[in-house]
Coordinates of C-alpha atoms and ligand atoms in Angstrom, one line a residue:
X523 CA 175.3 102.8 136.0
X524 CA 176.8 104.9 133.2
X525 CA 173.6 104.5 131.2
X526 CA 171.4 105.4 134.2
X527 CA 173.5 108.5 134.7
X528 CA 173.4 109.4 131.0
X529 CA 169.6 109.0 130.9
X530 CA 168.8 110.6 134.2
X531 CA 170.6 113.9 134.6
X532 CA 168.8 114.6 137.9
X533 CA 170.3 111.5 139.6
X534 CA 173.8 111.5 141.0
X535 CA 175.4 108.1 140.4
X536 CA 178.5 107.1 142.3
X537 CA 180.3 103.9 141.4
X538 CA 182.5 102.6 144.3
X539 CA 185.1 99.9 144.4
X540 CA 187.8 98.9 146.8
X541 CA 190.3 98.5 144.0
X542 CA 192.0 101.9 143.7
X543 CA 193.7 101.0 140.4
X544 CA 190.4 100.1 138.8
X545 CA 188.8 103.3 140.0
X546 CA 191.7 105.3 138.7
X547 CA 191.3 103.7 135.3
X548 CA 187.6 104.6 135.3
X549 CA 188.7 108.2 136.0
X550 CA 191.4 108.2 133.3
X551 CA 191.0 111.3 131.1
X552 CA 191.8 109.1 128.1
X553 CA 188.5 107.2 127.5
X554 CA 190.2 104.5 125.5
X555 CA 191.8 103.4 128.8
X556 CA 188.6 102.3 130.5
X557 CA 189.0 98.9 132.2
X558 CA 186.2 97.3 130.1
X559 CA 186.1 97.3 126.3
X560 CA 182.5 97.7 125.2
X561 CA 181.4 99.5 122.0
X562 CA 179.9 103.0 122.8
X563 CA 180.7 102.8 126.5
X564 CA 183.5 105.4 126.2
X565 CA 181.0 107.9 124.7
X566 CA 178.4 107.3 127.5
X567 CA 181.0 107.6 130.2
X568 CA 182.5 110.7 128.5
X569 CA 179.1 112.5 128.6
X570 CA 178.2 111.7 132.2
X571 CA 181.5 111.5 134.1
X572 CA 182.1 114.5 136.3
X573 CA 178.5 115.6 135.7
X574 CA 176.4 113.1 137.6
X575 CA 178.6 110.0 137.2
X576 CA 181.4 109.6 139.7
X577 CA 184.0 106.9 140.4
X578 CA 185.5 106.7 143.9
X579 CA 187.0 104.4 146.5
X580 CA 185.2 106.3 149.3
X581 CA 182.8 103.4 149.7
X582 CA 181.2 104.2 153.1
X583 CA 180.8 107.8 152.4
X584 CA 179.0 107.1 149.1
X585 CA 176.7 104.6 150.8
X586 CA 175.9 107.0 153.6
X587 CA 174.8 109.6 151.0
X588 CA 172.8 107.2 148.9
X589 CA 169.0 106.6 148.7
X590 CA 169.6 103.5 146.7
X591 CA 172.5 101.1 146.6
X592 CA 173.1 98.6 143.8
X593 CA 175.1 95.5 144.8
X594 CA 177.0 94.6 141.6
X595 CA 179.8 92.4 142.7
X596 CA 180.9 89.1 141.2
X597 CA 179.5 85.8 142.2
X598 CA 181.8 83.1 140.7
X599 CA 181.2 79.4 141.1
X600 CA 182.7 78.1 144.4
X601 CA 186.0 76.2 143.8
X602 CA 186.1 74.5 147.2
X603 CA 184.0 73.6 150.2
X604 CA 180.3 73.0 150.3
X605 CA 178.8 73.1 146.8
X606 CA 182.2 73.4 145.1
X607 CA 182.0 73.4 141.3
X608 CA 178.3 74.4 141.3
X609 CA 177.1 76.8 144.0
X610 CA 177.9 80.5 143.7
X611 CA 180.5 82.0 146.0
X612 CA 178.6 84.7 147.8
X613 CA 181.4 86.1 149.9
X614 CA 181.5 89.4 148.1
X615 CA 177.7 89.8 148.2
X616 CA 177.7 89.2 152.0
X617 CA 180.7 91.5 152.5
X618 CA 178.9 94.2 150.5
X619 CA 175.6 93.7 152.5
X620 CA 177.6 94.1 155.8
X621 CA 179.3 97.3 154.5
X622 CA 175.9 98.7 153.5
X623 CA 174.4 97.7 156.8
X624 CA 177.1 99.5 158.7
X625 CA 177.5 102.7 156.5
X626 CA 173.9 103.4 155.4
X627 CA 171.9 106.3 156.9
X628 CA 168.1 106.8 156.9
X629 CA 166.0 104.6 154.6
X630 CA 168.1 102.9 151.9
X631 CA 166.8 100.7 149.0
X632 CA 169.3 97.9 148.4
X633 CA 169.1 96.5 144.8
X634 CA 170.6 93.1 143.9
X635 CA 172.1 93.6 140.5
X636 CA 174.6 90.7 140.6
X637 CA 173.1 87.4 139.3
X638 CA 172.4 85.5 142.4
X639 CA 171.1 82.1 143.6
X640 CA 167.4 82.1 144.4
X641 CA 166.6 83.4 147.9
X642 CA 169.8 85.4 148.2
X643 CA 167.7 88.4 149.0
X644 CA 166.8 86.7 152.2
X645 CA 170.5 86.6 153.2
X646 CA 170.9 90.3 152.4
X647 CA 167.7 91.1 154.3
X648 CA 168.9 89.2 157.3
X649 CA 172.2 91.0 157.4
X650 CA 170.5 94.4 156.9
X651 CA 167.9 93.8 159.5
X652 CA 170.6 93.1 162.1
X653 CA 171.7 96.7 161.5
X654 CA 168.2 98.0 161.7
X655 CA 168.1 96.7 165.2
X656 CA 171.2 98.8 166.1
X657 CA 169.0 101.8 167.0
X658 CA 170.7 104.1 164.6
X659 CA 167.5 104.9 162.8
X660 CA 168.3 103.3 159.5
X661 CA 165.9 101.0 157.5
X662 CA 166.1 99.0 154.3
X663 CA 164.1 97.6 151.4
X664 CA 165.6 94.9 149.2
X665 CA 164.9 94.6 145.5
X666 CA 166.0 92.2 142.9
X667 CA 166.8 93.8 139.5
X668 CA 168.7 91.3 137.4
X669 CA 170.6 92.5 134.3
X670 CA 170.0 91.0 130.9
X671 CA 172.5 92.9 128.8
X672 CA 174.9 90.9 126.7
X673 CA 178.5 91.9 126.3
X674 CA 179.5 93.6 123.0
X675 CA 175.9 95.0 122.8
X676 CA 175.6 96.3 126.3
X677 CA 174.8 99.9 125.5
X678 CA 172.1 99.3 123.0
X679 CA 170.7 96.5 125.2
X680 CA 170.5 98.9 128.1
X681 CA 169.1 101.8 126.1
X682 CA 166.3 99.7 124.6
X683 CA 165.9 96.7 126.8
X684 CA 163.4 93.9 125.9
X685 CA 162.3 94.2 129.5
X686 CA 163.4 95.5 132.9
X687 CA 162.6 93.1 135.8
X688 CA 162.1 94.4 139.3
X689 CA 161.3 91.9 142.1
X690 CA 160.4 93.0 145.6
X691 CA 157.7 93.2 148.2
X692 CA 157.8 96.9 149.1
X693 CA 155.6 98.8 146.6
X694 CA 157.3 102.2 147.3
X695 CA 160.8 100.8 146.7
X696 CA 159.6 99.1 143.5
X697 CA 158.0 102.4 142.3
X698 CA 161.2 104.3 143.1
X699 CA 163.4 102.0 140.9
X700 CA 160.7 101.7 138.2
X701 CA 160.7 105.6 138.0
X702 CA 164.4 105.6 137.3
X703 CA 164.0 103.1 134.4
X704 CA 160.8 104.9 133.4
X705 CA 162.8 107.9 132.3
X706 CA 163.7 106.0 129.1
X707 CA 162.1 102.6 129.1
X708 CA 158.4 102.3 128.1
X709 CA 156.2 101.4 131.1
X710 CA 154.9 98.1 129.6
X711 CA 158.5 96.9 129.4
X712 CA 159.0 97.3 133.2
X713 CA 157.9 94.0 134.8
X714 CA 157.5 93.6 138.5
X715 CA 157.4 90.3 140.4
X716 CA 158.0 88.9 143.8
X717 CA 161.7 88.6 144.8
X718 CA 162.1 84.9 144.2
X719 CA 160.5 85.0 140.7
X720 CA 162.9 87.8 139.8
X721 CA 166.0 85.9 141.0
X722 CA 164.8 82.7 139.3
X723 CA 163.9 84.5 136.0
X724 CA 167.5 85.6 135.5
X725 CA 168.9 82.1 136.0
X726 CA 166.1 80.6 133.8
X727 CA 166.7 83.1 130.9
X728 CA 170.4 82.2 130.9
X729 CA 169.6 78.5 131.1
X730 CA 167.2 78.7 128.1
X731 CA 169.7 80.7 126.1
X732 CA 172.5 78.3 126.8
X733 CA 170.3 75.3 126.1
X734 CA 169.6 76.7 122.6
X735 CA 173.3 76.9 121.9
X736 CA 174.0 73.3 123.1
X737 CA 171.0 72.2 121.1
X738 CA 172.2 73.8 117.8
X739 CA 175.8 72.6 118.5
X740 CA 174.4 69.0 118.9
X741 CA 172.6 69.5 115.5
X742 CA 175.9 70.8 114.0
X743 CA 177.6 67.5 114.8
X744 CA 174.8 65.6 113.1
X745 CA 175.1 67.9 110.1
X746 CA 178.8 67.3 109.7
X747 CA 178.2 63.5 109.8
X748 CA 175.3 63.5 107.4
X749 CA 175.9 66.2 104.8
X750 CA 173.3 68.6 106.1
X751 CA 174.3 72.2 106.8
X752 CA 173.5 73.6 110.3
X753 CA 173.0 77.2 108.9
X754 CA 170.3 75.9 106.5
X755 CA 168.7 73.9 109.4
X756 CA 168.9 77.0 111.7
X757 CA 167.2 79.1 109.1
X758 CA 164.5 76.6 108.4
X759 CA 163.6 76.1 112.1
X760 CA 164.2 79.8 113.0
X761 CA 161.5 80.8 110.5
X762 CA 159.0 79.1 112.9
X763 CA 157.8 82.1 115.0
X764 CA 157.5 79.7 118.0
X765 CA 161.2 78.9 117.8
X766 CA 162.6 82.3 116.5
X767 CA 165.8 83.0 114.5
X768 CA 168.1 84.3 117.2
X769 CA 170.7 82.4 119.2
X770 CA 170.9 79.5 116.7
X771 CA 174.5 80.0 115.7
X772 CA 176.6 76.8 116.0
X773 CA 180.0 77.5 117.3
X774 CA 182.8 76.4 119.6
X775 CA 180.4 76.3 122.6
X776 CA 179.2 79.1 124.8
X777 CA 181.6 81.1 127.1
X778 CA 181.2 84.1 129.2
X779 CA 180.8 84.8 132.8
X780 CA 177.1 83.7 133.0
X781 CA 175.8 80.7 131.2
X782 CA 177.8 77.9 132.8
X783 CA 177.8 79.4 136.2
X784 CA 174.1 80.1 136.2
X785 CA 173.1 76.6 135.0
X786 CA 175.4 75.0 137.6
X787 CA 173.7 77.2 140.1
X788 CA 170.3 75.9 139.1
X789 CA 171.6 72.3 139.2
X790 CA 172.8 72.9 142.7
X791 CA 169.4 74.3 143.6
X792 CA 167.5 71.4 142.1
X793 CA 169.8 68.9 144.0
X794 CA 169.2 70.8 147.2
X795 CA 165.4 70.3 146.7
X796 CA 165.9 66.6 145.7
X797 CA 165.0 67.1 142.1
X798 CA 167.7 64.8 140.6
X799 CA 166.1 64.3 137.2
X800 CA 165.7 68.0 136.7
X801 CA 169.3 68.6 137.8
X802 CA 170.6 66.0 135.4
X803 CA 168.5 67.5 132.5
X804 CA 170.1 70.9 132.9
X805 CA 173.6 69.6 133.7
X806 CA 173.6 68.0 130.3
X807 CA 173.6 71.5 128.6
X808 CA 177.0 72.1 130.2
X809 CA 178.2 68.6 129.5
X810 CA 177.4 69.1 125.8
X811 CA 179.2 72.4 125.8
X812 CA 182.4 70.9 127.1
X813 CA 182.1 68.1 124.6
X814 CA 181.8 70.5 121.7
X815 CA 185.0 72.2 122.8
X816 CA 186.9 68.9 123.2
X817 CA 185.5 67.6 119.9
X818 CA 186.9 70.7 118.1
X819 CA 190.4 70.2 119.6
X820 CA 190.3 66.5 118.7
X821 CA 189.2 67.1 115.1
X822 CA 192.1 69.5 114.6
X823 CA 194.5 66.9 115.8
X824 CA 192.9 64.2 113.6
X825 CA 192.9 66.2 110.4
X826 CA 196.6 67.2 111.0
X827 CA 197.5 63.5 110.6
X828 CA 196.9 62.6 114.2
X829 CA 199.6 64.8 115.7
X830 CA 200.1 68.5 116.3
X831 CA 203.3 68.1 118.3
X832 CA 205.8 70.8 117.2
X833 CA 203.3 72.1 114.6
X834 CA 202.3 75.8 114.4
X835 CA 198.6 76.6 114.6
X836 CA 197.4 80.2 114.2
X837 CA 194.5 80.9 116.6
X838 CA 192.2 83.7 115.4
X839 CA 190.4 85.1 118.4
X840 CA 190.6 84.4 122.2
X841 CA 187.7 86.5 123.6
X842 CA 184.5 84.4 124.3
X843 CA 182.6 86.4 121.6
X844 CA 183.4 89.3 119.3
X845 CA 183.4 93.0 120.4
X846 CA 184.6 92.3 123.9
X847 CA 187.9 91.8 125.6
X848 CA 186.4 89.4 128.1
X849 CA 187.9 85.9 128.2
X850 CA 186.0 84.4 131.1
X851 CA 185.1 80.8 130.3
X852 CA 186.1 81.5 126.7
X853 CA 185.9 78.3 124.6
X854 CA 189.3 79.3 123.3
X855 CA 190.8 78.4 126.7
X856 CA 189.8 74.8 126.7
X857 CA 190.5 74.3 123.0
X858 CA 194.0 75.9 123.2
X859 CA 194.8 74.0 126.4
X860 CA 193.9 70.7 124.7
X861 CA 196.2 71.6 121.7
X862 CA 199.0 72.6 124.0
X863 CA 198.6 69.3 125.8
X864 CA 199.2 67.7 122.4
X865 CA 202.4 69.7 121.9
X866 CA 201.2 72.4 119.5
X867 CA 202.8 75.8 119.0
X868 CA 200.0 78.3 119.1
X869 CA 200.3 81.8 117.4
X870 CA 197.4 83.6 119.1
X871 CA 195.7 86.7 117.7
X872 CA 192.9 88.7 119.3
X873 CA 192.3 92.4 118.5
X874 CA 191.3 93.3 122.1
X875 CA 192.5 90.7 124.5
X876 CA 195.8 91.5 126.3
X877 CA 198.6 89.0 126.6
X878 CA 198.2 88.8 130.4
X879 CA 194.7 87.5 130.0
X880 CA 195.8 84.9 127.5
X881 CA 198.5 83.8 129.9
X882 CA 196.0 83.6 132.8
X883 CA 193.7 81.4 130.7
X884 CA 196.4 79.1 129.5
X885 CA 198.4 78.5 132.7
X886 CA 198.7 74.7 132.7
X887 CA 198.7 72.6 135.9
X888 CA 202.2 71.3 136.7
X889 CA 203.1 68.5 134.3
X890 CA 200.8 69.9 131.6
X891 CA 201.4 69.6 127.9
X892 CA 204.7 70.3 126.1
X893 CA 203.3 72.9 123.7
X894 CA 203.9 76.6 123.8
X895 CA 202.2 79.8 122.6
X896 CA 203.0 83.3 121.6
X897 CA 200.8 86.4 121.0
X898 CA 200.9 87.7 117.4
X899 CA 199.8 91.1 116.0
X900 CA 198.1 90.1 112.7
X901 CA 196.6 87.3 110.6
X902 CA 199.8 87.1 108.6
X903 CA 201.9 86.4 111.7
X904 CA 199.3 83.9 113.0
X905 CA 199.5 82.0 109.7
X906 CA 203.3 82.2 109.3
X907 CA 204.8 78.7 109.1
X908 CA 201.5 77.3 110.4
X909 CA 199.8 74.1 109.3
X910 CA 196.4 75.4 110.3
X911 CA 194.4 78.5 111.2
X912 CA 191.8 77.9 113.9
X913 CA 189.1 80.6 114.0
X914 CA 187.6 80.8 117.5
X915 CA 186.0 84.3 117.9
X916 CA 183.8 85.9 115.2
X917 CA 185.6 89.2 114.9
X918 CA 184.5 91.0 111.8
X919 CA 188.1 91.4 110.6
X920 CA 188.3 87.6 110.1
X921 CA 185.6 87.8 107.4
X922 CA 188.0 89.9 105.3
X923 CA 191.2 87.8 105.2
X924 CA 193.4 88.0 102.1
X925 CA 193.5 84.2 101.6
X926 CA 196.0 84.0 98.8
X927 CA 198.5 86.1 100.8
X928 CA 197.8 84.0 104.0
X929 CA 198.1 80.7 102.2
X930 CA 201.4 81.7 100.8
X931 CA 203.0 81.9 104.3
X932 CA 201.5 78.6 105.6
X933 CA 203.1 75.2 105.5
X934 CA 201.2 73.0 103.0
X935 CA 198.9 71.1 103.1
X936 CA 197.3 73.8 105.2
X937 CA 193.9 73.9 107.0
X938 CA 191.4 76.4 108.0
X939 CA 189.2 75.3 110.9
X940 CA 186.4 77.8 111.2
X941 CA 184.4 77.2 114.4
X942 CA 182.2 80.3 113.8
X943 CA 181.5 80.0 110.1
X944 CA 182.9 83.6 109.9
X945 CA 185.7 83.3 107.3
X946 CA 185.1 83.3 103.6
X947 CA 185.6 79.5 103.2
X948 CA 185.2 79.6 99.4
X949 CA 188.1 82.1 99.1
X950 CA 190.2 80.0 101.5
X951 CA 189.5 76.9 99.4
X952 CA 190.3 78.8 96.2
X953 CA 193.6 79.7 97.8
X954 CA 194.4 76.0 98.2
X955 CA 193.5 75.5 101.9
X956 CA 191.5 72.5 103.2
X957 CA 188.5 74.0 105.0
X958 CA 186.5 72.6 107.9
X959 CA 183.5 74.7 109.0
X960 CA 181.4 73.9 112.0
X961 CA 178.1 72.2 111.1
X962 CA 178.9 71.9 107.4
X963 CA 178.5 68.4 106.2
X964 CA 180.7 67.3 103.4
X965 CA 177.8 65.6 101.7
Ligands
UDX703 C1 174.6 86.4 128.3 C2 173.1 86.7 128.1 O1 172.8 86.8 126.7 C3 172.7 88.0 128.9 O2 171.3 88.2 128.8 C4 173.1 87.8 130.3 O3 172.8 89.0 131.0 C5 174.6 87.5 130.4 O4 174.9 86.3 129.7 P1 176.8 87.3 127.3 O5 177.5 86.2 128.0 O6 177.4 88.7 127.4 O7 175.3 87.5 127.7 O8 176.8 87.0 125.7 P2 175.9 86.2 124.7 O9 175.7 87.0 123.5 O10 174.7 85.7 125.3 O11 176.8 84.9 124.3 C6 177.2 83.9 125.2 C7 178.0 82.9 124.5 O12 177.2 82.1 123.6 C8 179.2 83.4 123.7 O13 180.3 82.6 123.8 C9 178.6 83.3 122.3 O14 179.6 83.2 121.3 C10 177.8 82.1 122.3 N1 176.7 82.0 121.3 C11 175.7 82.9 121.4 C12 176.7 81.0 120.4 O15 177.6 80.2 120.3 N2 175.7 81.0 119.5 C13 174.7 81.9 119.5 O16 173.8 81.8 118.6 C14 174.7 82.9 120.5

């Protein structure tokens, strides 16, 4: 919304939320205090806020004044009840649709921005049409406009998108939304489809991307076993224009709010339609991702003589990827939990993730492991007294570690486990560390 406001000075954009604290943070005069860390976002918000970008808790008022409403609430995987563990929880989408139905005036275009299961637009339409029948003169068009930005590169992704996708069946509504994007996105990059294709395209894009990561991680394991190098293999296959070079980095498995949730959502959909083989096919992408995380925790324990109980391990990075403070589904969570279960003492460093988020991720069920963890402020502290450093997020700073200084404060024999192939492994080896790098065979 900040980018829309920035690119379209003639449009008034109002972001509403029930959470007053969050809205206050978006209105904080100190732009470094925005609730989301995202490179360049502070500059965009700084330019538009107070001009044509507003943040408020006056939800109904803003809806009443709007010609177009974007529903951008979260849709996490259900944890209980029908479809638990796979289906999306649509309670906030439904609540938003009801609020829009009750507060809207005149004709309102309602845009699904949240990633949703296929045919959710039908639910929204049904709720809205109940309001249309109220006799208060309001009417609605529903569009699907999924978002493809990736965290860490959100602003450039929005400013120069590969494509914008608009699904719907009301040509005037589609044209209105296309005209907004058309102010900065070339017309040939604005694709229009029917509602269901649009909803399904978003889930499919994420499923294909996640599948690439599980595929390259499966190859990484074979590389380690055979002496091949996954980065050489990725380069060789990526040179084939049919495969392409992007999204072929082996790592600790994918995290983030989308991939796992969206695949499980598809799996649920396939099972609903009786497509068991298709469901099992896609489910395996998630299974392999979990396996990759467990395999990394296991190999740390194995290399440290089969036990990490009471041993210090420095954890470099907790966010699910670099350049974000987001920890949702971060591979660090499962890997750290497994090590805590084994009794390790983790010294966790992340340049952007706050301690509270780490705590939330690592809360163990009752009777969980005997390990413990503490947040640390720099690599030196993470390494202090540690038997190993475990690099989990590819922050640029981890490429420039002073290895002789770090090795000097570790307990020998010391290890570097680099799950992102980010650190200077040769320098770490030269400083006397044993080094394991994901996908690097020992020959
Ligand atoms: C993803 C999609 O890319 C985006 O289009 C969609 O809108 C939301 O979900 P995001 O989750 O923000 O975006 O980040 P992304 O860059 O896709 O990375 C997802 C995860 O995959 C991260 O944990 C990342 O570290 C991992 N990853 C990515 C790899 O392990 N290897 C790669 O080659 C690429």
